[in-house]
mmCIF file of C-alpha atoms and ligand atoms in Angstrom:
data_model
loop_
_atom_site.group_PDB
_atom_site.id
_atom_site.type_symbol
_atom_site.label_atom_id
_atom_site.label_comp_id
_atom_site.label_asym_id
_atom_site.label_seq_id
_atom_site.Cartn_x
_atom_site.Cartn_y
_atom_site.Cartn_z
ATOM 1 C CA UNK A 1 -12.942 47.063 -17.454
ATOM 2 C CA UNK A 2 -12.218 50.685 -16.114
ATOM 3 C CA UNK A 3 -9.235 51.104 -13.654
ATOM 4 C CA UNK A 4 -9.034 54.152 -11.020
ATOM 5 C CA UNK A 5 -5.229 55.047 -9.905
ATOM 6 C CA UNK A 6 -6.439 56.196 -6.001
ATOM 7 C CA UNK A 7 -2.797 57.112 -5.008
ATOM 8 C CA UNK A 8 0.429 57.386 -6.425
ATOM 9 C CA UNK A 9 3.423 59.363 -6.423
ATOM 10 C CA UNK A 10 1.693 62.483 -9.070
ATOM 11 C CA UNK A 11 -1.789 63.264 -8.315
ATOM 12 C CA UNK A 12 -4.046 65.332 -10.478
ATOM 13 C CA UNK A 13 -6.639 67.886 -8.169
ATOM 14 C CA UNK A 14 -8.710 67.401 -6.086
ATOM 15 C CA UNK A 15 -6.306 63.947 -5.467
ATOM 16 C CA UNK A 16 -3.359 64.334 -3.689
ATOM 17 C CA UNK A 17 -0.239 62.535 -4.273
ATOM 18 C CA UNK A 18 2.031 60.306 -1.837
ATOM 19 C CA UNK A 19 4.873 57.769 -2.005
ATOM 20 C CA UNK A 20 2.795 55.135 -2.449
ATOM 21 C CA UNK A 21 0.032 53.078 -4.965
ATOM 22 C CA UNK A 22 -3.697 51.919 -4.870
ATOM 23 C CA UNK A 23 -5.386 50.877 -7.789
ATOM 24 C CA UNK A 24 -9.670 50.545 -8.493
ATOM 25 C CA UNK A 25 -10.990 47.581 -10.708
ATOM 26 C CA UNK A 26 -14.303 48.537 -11.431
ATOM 27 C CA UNK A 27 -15.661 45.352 -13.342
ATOM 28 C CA UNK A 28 -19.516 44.088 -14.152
ATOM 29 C CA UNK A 29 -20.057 42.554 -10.836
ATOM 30 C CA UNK A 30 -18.497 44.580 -8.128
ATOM 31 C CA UNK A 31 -14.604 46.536 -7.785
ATOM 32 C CA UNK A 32 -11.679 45.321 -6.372
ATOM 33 C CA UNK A 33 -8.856 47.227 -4.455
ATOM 34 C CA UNK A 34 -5.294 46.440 -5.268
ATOM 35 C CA UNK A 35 -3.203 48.167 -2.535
ATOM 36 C CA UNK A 36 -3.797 50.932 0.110
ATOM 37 C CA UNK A 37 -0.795 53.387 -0.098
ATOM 38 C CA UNK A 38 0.736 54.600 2.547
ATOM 39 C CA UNK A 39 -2.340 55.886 4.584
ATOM 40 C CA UNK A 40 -1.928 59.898 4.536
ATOM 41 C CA UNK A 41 -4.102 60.261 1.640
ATOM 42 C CA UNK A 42 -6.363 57.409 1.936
ATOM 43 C CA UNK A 43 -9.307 59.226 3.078
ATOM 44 C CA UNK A 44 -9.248 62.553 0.836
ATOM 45 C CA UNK A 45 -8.104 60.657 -2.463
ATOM 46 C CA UNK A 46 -11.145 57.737 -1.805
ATOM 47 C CA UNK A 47 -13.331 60.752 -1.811
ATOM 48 C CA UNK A 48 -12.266 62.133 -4.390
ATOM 49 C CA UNK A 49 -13.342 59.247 -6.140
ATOM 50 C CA UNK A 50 -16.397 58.619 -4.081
ATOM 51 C CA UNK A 51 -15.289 54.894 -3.430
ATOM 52 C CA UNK A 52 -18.155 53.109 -1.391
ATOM 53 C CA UNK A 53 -16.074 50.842 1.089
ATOM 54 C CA UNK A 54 -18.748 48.405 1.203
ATOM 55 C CA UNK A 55 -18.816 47.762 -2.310
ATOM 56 C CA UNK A 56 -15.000 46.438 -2.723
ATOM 57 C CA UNK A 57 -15.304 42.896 -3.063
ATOM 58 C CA UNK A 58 -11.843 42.321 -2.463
ATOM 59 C CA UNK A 59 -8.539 43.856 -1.268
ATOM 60 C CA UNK A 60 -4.988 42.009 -2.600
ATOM 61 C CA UNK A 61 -2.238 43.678 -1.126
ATOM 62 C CA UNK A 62 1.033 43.404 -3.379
ATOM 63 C CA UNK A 63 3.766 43.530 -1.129
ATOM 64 C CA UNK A 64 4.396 44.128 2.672
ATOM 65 C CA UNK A 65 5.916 47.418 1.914
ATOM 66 C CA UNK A 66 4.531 50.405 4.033
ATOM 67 C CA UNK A 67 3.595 52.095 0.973
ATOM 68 C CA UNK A 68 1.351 49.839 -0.458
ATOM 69 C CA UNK A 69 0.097 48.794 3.191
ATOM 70 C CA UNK A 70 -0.226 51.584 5.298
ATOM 71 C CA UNK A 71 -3.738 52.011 4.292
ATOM 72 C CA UNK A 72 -5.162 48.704 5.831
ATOM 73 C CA UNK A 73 -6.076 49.972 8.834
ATOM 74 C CA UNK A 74 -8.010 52.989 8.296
ATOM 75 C CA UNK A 75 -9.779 50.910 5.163
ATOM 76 C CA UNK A 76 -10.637 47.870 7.570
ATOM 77 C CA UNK A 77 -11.866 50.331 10.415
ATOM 78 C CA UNK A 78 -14.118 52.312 7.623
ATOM 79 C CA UNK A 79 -16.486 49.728 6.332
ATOM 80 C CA UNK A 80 -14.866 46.919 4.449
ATOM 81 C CA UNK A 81 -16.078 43.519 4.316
ATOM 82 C CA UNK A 82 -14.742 42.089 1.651
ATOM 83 C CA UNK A 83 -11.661 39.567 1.252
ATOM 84 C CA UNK A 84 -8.191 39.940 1.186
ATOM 85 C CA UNK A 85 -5.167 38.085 -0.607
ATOM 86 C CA UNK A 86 -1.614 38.519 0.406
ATOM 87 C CA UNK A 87 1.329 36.559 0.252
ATOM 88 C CA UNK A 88 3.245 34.465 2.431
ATOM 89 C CA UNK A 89 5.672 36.776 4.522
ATOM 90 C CA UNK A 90 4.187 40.035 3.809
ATOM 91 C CA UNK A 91 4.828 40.611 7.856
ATOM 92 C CA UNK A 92 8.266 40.803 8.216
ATOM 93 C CA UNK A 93 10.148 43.254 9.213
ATOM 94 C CA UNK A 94 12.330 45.222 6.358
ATOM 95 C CA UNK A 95 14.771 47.493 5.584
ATOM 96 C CA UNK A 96 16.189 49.548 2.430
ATOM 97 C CA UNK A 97 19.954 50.795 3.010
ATOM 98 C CA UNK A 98 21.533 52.781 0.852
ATOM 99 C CA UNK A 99 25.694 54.205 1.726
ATOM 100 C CA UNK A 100 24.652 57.351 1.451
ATOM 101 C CA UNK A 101 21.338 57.816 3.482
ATOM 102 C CA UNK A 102 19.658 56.491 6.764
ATOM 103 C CA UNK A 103 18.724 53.030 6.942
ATOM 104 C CA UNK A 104 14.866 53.925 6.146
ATOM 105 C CA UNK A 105 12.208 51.110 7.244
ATOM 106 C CA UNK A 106 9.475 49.728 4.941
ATOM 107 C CA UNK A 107 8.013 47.549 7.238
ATOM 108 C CA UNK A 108 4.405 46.883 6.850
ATOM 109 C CA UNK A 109 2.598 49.282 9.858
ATOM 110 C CA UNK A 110 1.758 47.497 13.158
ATOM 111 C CA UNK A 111 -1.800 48.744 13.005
ATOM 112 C CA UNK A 112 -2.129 46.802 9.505
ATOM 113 C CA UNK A 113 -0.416 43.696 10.817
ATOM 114 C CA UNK A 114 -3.505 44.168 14.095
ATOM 115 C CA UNK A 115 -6.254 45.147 11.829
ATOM 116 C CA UNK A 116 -5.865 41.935 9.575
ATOM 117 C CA UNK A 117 -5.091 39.821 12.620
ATOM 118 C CA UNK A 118 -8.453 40.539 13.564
ATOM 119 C CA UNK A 119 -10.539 39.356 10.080
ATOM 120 C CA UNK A 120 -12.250 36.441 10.520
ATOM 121 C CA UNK A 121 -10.217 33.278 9.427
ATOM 122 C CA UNK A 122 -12.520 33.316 6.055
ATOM 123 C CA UNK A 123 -12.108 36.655 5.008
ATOM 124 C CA UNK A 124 -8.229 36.538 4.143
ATOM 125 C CA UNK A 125 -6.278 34.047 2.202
ATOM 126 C CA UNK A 126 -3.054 33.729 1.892
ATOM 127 C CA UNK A 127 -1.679 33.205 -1.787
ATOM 128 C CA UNK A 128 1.558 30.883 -2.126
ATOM 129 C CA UNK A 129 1.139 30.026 -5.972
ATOM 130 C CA UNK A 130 -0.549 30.995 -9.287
ATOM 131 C CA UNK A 131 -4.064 31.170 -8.164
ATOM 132 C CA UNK A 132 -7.719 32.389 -9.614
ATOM 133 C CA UNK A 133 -9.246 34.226 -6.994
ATOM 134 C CA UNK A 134 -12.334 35.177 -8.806
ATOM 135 C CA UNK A 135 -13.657 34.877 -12.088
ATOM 136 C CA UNK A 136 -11.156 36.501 -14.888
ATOM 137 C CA UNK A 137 -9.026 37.592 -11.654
ATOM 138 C CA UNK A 138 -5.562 35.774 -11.104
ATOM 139 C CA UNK A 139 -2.676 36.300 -8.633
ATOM 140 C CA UNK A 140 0.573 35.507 -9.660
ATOM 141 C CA UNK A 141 1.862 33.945 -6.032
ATOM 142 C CA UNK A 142 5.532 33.730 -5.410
ATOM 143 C CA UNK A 143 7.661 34.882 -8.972
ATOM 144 C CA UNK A 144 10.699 32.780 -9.317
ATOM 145 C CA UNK A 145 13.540 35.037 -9.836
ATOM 146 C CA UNK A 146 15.334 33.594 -13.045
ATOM 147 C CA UNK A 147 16.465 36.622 -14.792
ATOM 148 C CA UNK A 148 19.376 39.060 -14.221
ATOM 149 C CA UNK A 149 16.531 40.799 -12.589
ATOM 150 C CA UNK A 150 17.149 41.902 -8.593
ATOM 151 C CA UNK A 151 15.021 43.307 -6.305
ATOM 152 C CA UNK A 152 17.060 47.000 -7.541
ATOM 153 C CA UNK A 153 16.639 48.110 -3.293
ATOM 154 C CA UNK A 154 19.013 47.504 -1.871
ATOM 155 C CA UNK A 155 16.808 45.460 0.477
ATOM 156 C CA UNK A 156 17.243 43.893 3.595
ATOM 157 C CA UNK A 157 15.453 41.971 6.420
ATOM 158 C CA UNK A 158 17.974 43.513 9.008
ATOM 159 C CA UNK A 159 19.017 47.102 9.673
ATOM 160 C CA UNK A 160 22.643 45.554 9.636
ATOM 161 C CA UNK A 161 22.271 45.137 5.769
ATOM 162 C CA UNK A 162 22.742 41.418 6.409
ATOM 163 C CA UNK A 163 20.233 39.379 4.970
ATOM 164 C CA UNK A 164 18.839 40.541 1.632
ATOM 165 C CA UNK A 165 15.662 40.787 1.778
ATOM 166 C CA UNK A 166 14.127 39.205 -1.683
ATOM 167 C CA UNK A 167 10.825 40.261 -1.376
ATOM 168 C CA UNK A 168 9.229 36.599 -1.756
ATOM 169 C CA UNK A 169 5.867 37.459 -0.617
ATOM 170 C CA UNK A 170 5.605 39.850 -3.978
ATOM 171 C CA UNK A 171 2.435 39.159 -5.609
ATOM 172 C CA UNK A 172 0.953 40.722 -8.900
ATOM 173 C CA UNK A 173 -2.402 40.254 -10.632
ATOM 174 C CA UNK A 174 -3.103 39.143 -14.045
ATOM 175 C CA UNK A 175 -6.601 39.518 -15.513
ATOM 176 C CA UNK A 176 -7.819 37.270 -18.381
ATOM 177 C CA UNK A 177 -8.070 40.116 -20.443
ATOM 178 C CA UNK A 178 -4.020 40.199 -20.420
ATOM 179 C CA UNK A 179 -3.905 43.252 -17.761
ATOM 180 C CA UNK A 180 -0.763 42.598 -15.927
ATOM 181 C CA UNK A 181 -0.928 44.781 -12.429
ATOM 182 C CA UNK A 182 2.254 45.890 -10.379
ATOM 183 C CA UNK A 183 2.843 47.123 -6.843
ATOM 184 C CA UNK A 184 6.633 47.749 -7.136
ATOM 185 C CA UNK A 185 7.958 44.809 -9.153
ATOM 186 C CA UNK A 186 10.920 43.758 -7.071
ATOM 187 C CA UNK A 187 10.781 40.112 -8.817
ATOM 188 C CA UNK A 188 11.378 42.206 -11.959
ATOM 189 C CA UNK A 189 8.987 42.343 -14.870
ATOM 190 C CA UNK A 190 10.652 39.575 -16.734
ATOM 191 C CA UNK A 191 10.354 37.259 -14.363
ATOM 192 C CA UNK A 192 6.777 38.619 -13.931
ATOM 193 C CA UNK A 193 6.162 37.953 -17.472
ATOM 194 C CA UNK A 194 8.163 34.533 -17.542
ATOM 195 C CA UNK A 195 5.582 33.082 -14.869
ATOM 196 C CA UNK A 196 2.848 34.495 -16.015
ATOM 197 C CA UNK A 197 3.847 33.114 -19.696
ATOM 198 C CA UNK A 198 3.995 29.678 -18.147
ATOM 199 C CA UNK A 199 1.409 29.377 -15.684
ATOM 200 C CA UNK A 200 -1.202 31.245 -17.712
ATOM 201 C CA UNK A 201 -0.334 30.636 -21.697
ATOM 202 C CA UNK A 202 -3.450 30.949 -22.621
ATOM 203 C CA UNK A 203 -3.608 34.502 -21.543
ATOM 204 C CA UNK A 204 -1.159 36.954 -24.158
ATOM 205 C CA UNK A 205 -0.164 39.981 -21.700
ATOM 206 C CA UNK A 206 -1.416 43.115 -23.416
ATOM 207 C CA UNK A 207 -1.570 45.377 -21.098
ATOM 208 C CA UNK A 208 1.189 46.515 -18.001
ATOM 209 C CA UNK A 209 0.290 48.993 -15.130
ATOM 210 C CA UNK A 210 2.139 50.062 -11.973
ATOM 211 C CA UNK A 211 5.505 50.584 -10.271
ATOM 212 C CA UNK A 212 8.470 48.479 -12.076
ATOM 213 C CA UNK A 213 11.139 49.538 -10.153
ATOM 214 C CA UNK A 214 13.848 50.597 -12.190
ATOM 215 C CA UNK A 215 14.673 54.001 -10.306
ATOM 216 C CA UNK A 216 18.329 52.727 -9.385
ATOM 217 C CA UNK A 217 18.343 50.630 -12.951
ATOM 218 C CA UNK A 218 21.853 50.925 -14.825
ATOM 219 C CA UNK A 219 22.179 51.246 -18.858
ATOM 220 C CA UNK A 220 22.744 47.352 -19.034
ATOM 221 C CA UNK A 221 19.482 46.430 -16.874
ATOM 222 C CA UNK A 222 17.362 48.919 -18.573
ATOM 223 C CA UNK A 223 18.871 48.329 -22.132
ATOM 224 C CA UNK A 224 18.052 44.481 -21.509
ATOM 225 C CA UNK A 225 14.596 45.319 -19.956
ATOM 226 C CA UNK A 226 13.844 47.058 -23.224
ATOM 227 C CA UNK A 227 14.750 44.513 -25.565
ATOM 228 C CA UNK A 228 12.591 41.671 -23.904
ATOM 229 C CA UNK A 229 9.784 44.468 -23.745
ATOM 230 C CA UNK A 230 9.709 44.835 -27.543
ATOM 231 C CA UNK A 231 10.154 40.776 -27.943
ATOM 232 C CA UNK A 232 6.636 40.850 -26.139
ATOM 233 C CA UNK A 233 4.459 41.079 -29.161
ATOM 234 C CA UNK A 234 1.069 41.116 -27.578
ATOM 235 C CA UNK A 235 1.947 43.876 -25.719
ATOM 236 C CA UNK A 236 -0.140 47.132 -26.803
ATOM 237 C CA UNK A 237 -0.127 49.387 -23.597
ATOM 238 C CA UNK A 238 2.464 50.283 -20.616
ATOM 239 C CA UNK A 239 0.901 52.891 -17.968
ATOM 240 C CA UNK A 240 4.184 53.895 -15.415
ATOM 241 C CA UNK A 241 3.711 54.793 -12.130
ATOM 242 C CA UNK A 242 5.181 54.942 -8.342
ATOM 243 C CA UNK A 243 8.861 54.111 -8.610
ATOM 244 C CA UNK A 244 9.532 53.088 -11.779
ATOM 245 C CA UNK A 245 11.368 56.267 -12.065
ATOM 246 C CA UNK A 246 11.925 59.746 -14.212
ATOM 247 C CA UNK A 247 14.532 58.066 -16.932
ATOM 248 C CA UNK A 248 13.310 54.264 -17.010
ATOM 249 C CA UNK A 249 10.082 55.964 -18.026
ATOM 250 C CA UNK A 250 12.393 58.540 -20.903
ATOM 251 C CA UNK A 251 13.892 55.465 -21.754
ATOM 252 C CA UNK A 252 11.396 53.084 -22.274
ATOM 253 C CA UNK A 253 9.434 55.474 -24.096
ATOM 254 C CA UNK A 254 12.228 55.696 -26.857
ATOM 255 C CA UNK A 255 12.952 52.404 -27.414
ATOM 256 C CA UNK A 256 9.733 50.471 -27.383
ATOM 257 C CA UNK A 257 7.024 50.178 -30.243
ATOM 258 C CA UNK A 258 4.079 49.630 -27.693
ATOM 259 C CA UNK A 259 2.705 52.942 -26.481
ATOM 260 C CA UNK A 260 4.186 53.954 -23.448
ATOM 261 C CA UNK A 261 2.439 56.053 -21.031
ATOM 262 C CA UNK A 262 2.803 57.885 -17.346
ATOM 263 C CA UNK A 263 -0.467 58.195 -15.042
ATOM 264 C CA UNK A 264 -1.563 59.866 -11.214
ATOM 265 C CA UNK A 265 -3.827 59.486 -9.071
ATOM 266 C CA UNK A 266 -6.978 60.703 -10.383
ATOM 267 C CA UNK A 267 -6.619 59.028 -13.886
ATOM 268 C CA UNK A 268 -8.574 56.043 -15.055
ATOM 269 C CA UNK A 269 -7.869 53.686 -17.953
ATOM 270 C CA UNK A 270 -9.957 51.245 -19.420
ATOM 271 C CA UNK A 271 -9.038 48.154 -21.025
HETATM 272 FE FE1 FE2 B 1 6.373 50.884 -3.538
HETATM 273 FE FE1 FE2 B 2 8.051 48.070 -2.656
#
């Protein structure tokens, strides 16, 4: 199976880059989308490509994030008629606060929240647990948060910095050919693995691809991040992208035996 990075953070030409992620599944009987960036380089990058919007089978959107969302609308309005998974609270509203910066919004856009709100009933789902949506095609629903993992935001579901927001409508997708599929990985990738592991044993994770978060990760977090990484022994490949960040990326190339690897939008990998 051949996957297309549409948008990320580094773009190779004619793509252009954004803060944000959108992966292609090209597979024997049709493609599916997994996120829609931001929405400022929706159009050129899906050119660039020459995706036919009327061949995606499917759209699963990872996290209510802007930056994996903001693309709904223009996607929806262009041609789309296939389905799309989500999970439960992707819609609320959300905030990352940091001391030394604005409170910035990531609230999923208004126009996505209206452009969804007008699919038919039968052409989204809402995913709450482990679930096969099509054949060789599994979301991971809700990850339990066991680990010393955190969501590494700091997030929050006011602009007060109040409520932490734990980012429970997170979904990722697991393929049966152990291709494990990120958006930002707030659950953290051990717990990702950890419910993966027990909800799909039959299915060794070879593979990892996407964001995994670990721009704000300290020695301790990364250093234990690396060591259940190399426990992992069916894992061959790691492709980095989005906001896994500059020296998670360094780091995890030095200390794991798998092969480690950065992509953009523009590359394709198959597996
Ligand atoms: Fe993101
Ligand atoms: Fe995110």
């Amino acid at each position: 199976m051949k996957v297309e990075i549409l948008i990320d953070n580094r773009a190779e030409e004619p793509f252009l880059s954004e803060h944000g992620l959108s992966f292609l599944f090209h597979f024997e009987k049709g493609k599916v989308l997994f996120d829609t960036g931001a929405g400022t380089v929706l159009k050129e990058n899906f050119s660039a490509a020459k995706v036919e919007y009327d061949k995606i089978s499917a759209l699963v959107l990872s996290h209510g994030h802007y930056d994996h969302t903001g693309g709904v609308a223009p996607l929806l309005a262009s041609g789309f008629t296939g389905k799309v998974f989500y999970g439960k609270g992707m819609e609320k509203k959300r905030y990352s606060i940091h001391s030394d910066r604005p409170v910035k919004e990531l609230t999923i856009p208004s126009e996505a929240l209206a452009a969804l709100d007008g699919l038919p009933q039968e052409q989204k789902k809402e995913i709450h647990s482990f679930t096969e949506i099509q054949k060789e095609f599994f979301l991971t629903g809700r990850i339990p948060r066991n680990s010393f993992e955190d969501t590494g935001g700091p997030f929050f579901l006011d602009p007060d910095g109040r409520k932490e927001d734990l980012l429970e409508d997170e979904i990722s997708l697991l393929t049966s050919g152990g291709l494990l599929v990120q958006g930002c990985c707030h659950a953290g990738i051990i717990n990702t693995l950890e419910h993966c592991r027990k909800n799909a044993p039959h299915i060794p994770v070879r593979y990892i691809m996407g964001g995994l978060h670990l721009l704000y990760a300290d020695p301790l977090k990364l250093a234990k991040t690396a060591e259940y990484l190399q426990g992992v022994k069916s894992l061959e490949k790691i492709i980095l992208l989005h906001c896994t960040g500059d020296n998670a990326v360094q780091y995890l190339k030095e200390h794991l035996s798998c092969q480690v690897l950065t992509g953009k939008a523009g590359s394709s990998f198959t597996f």
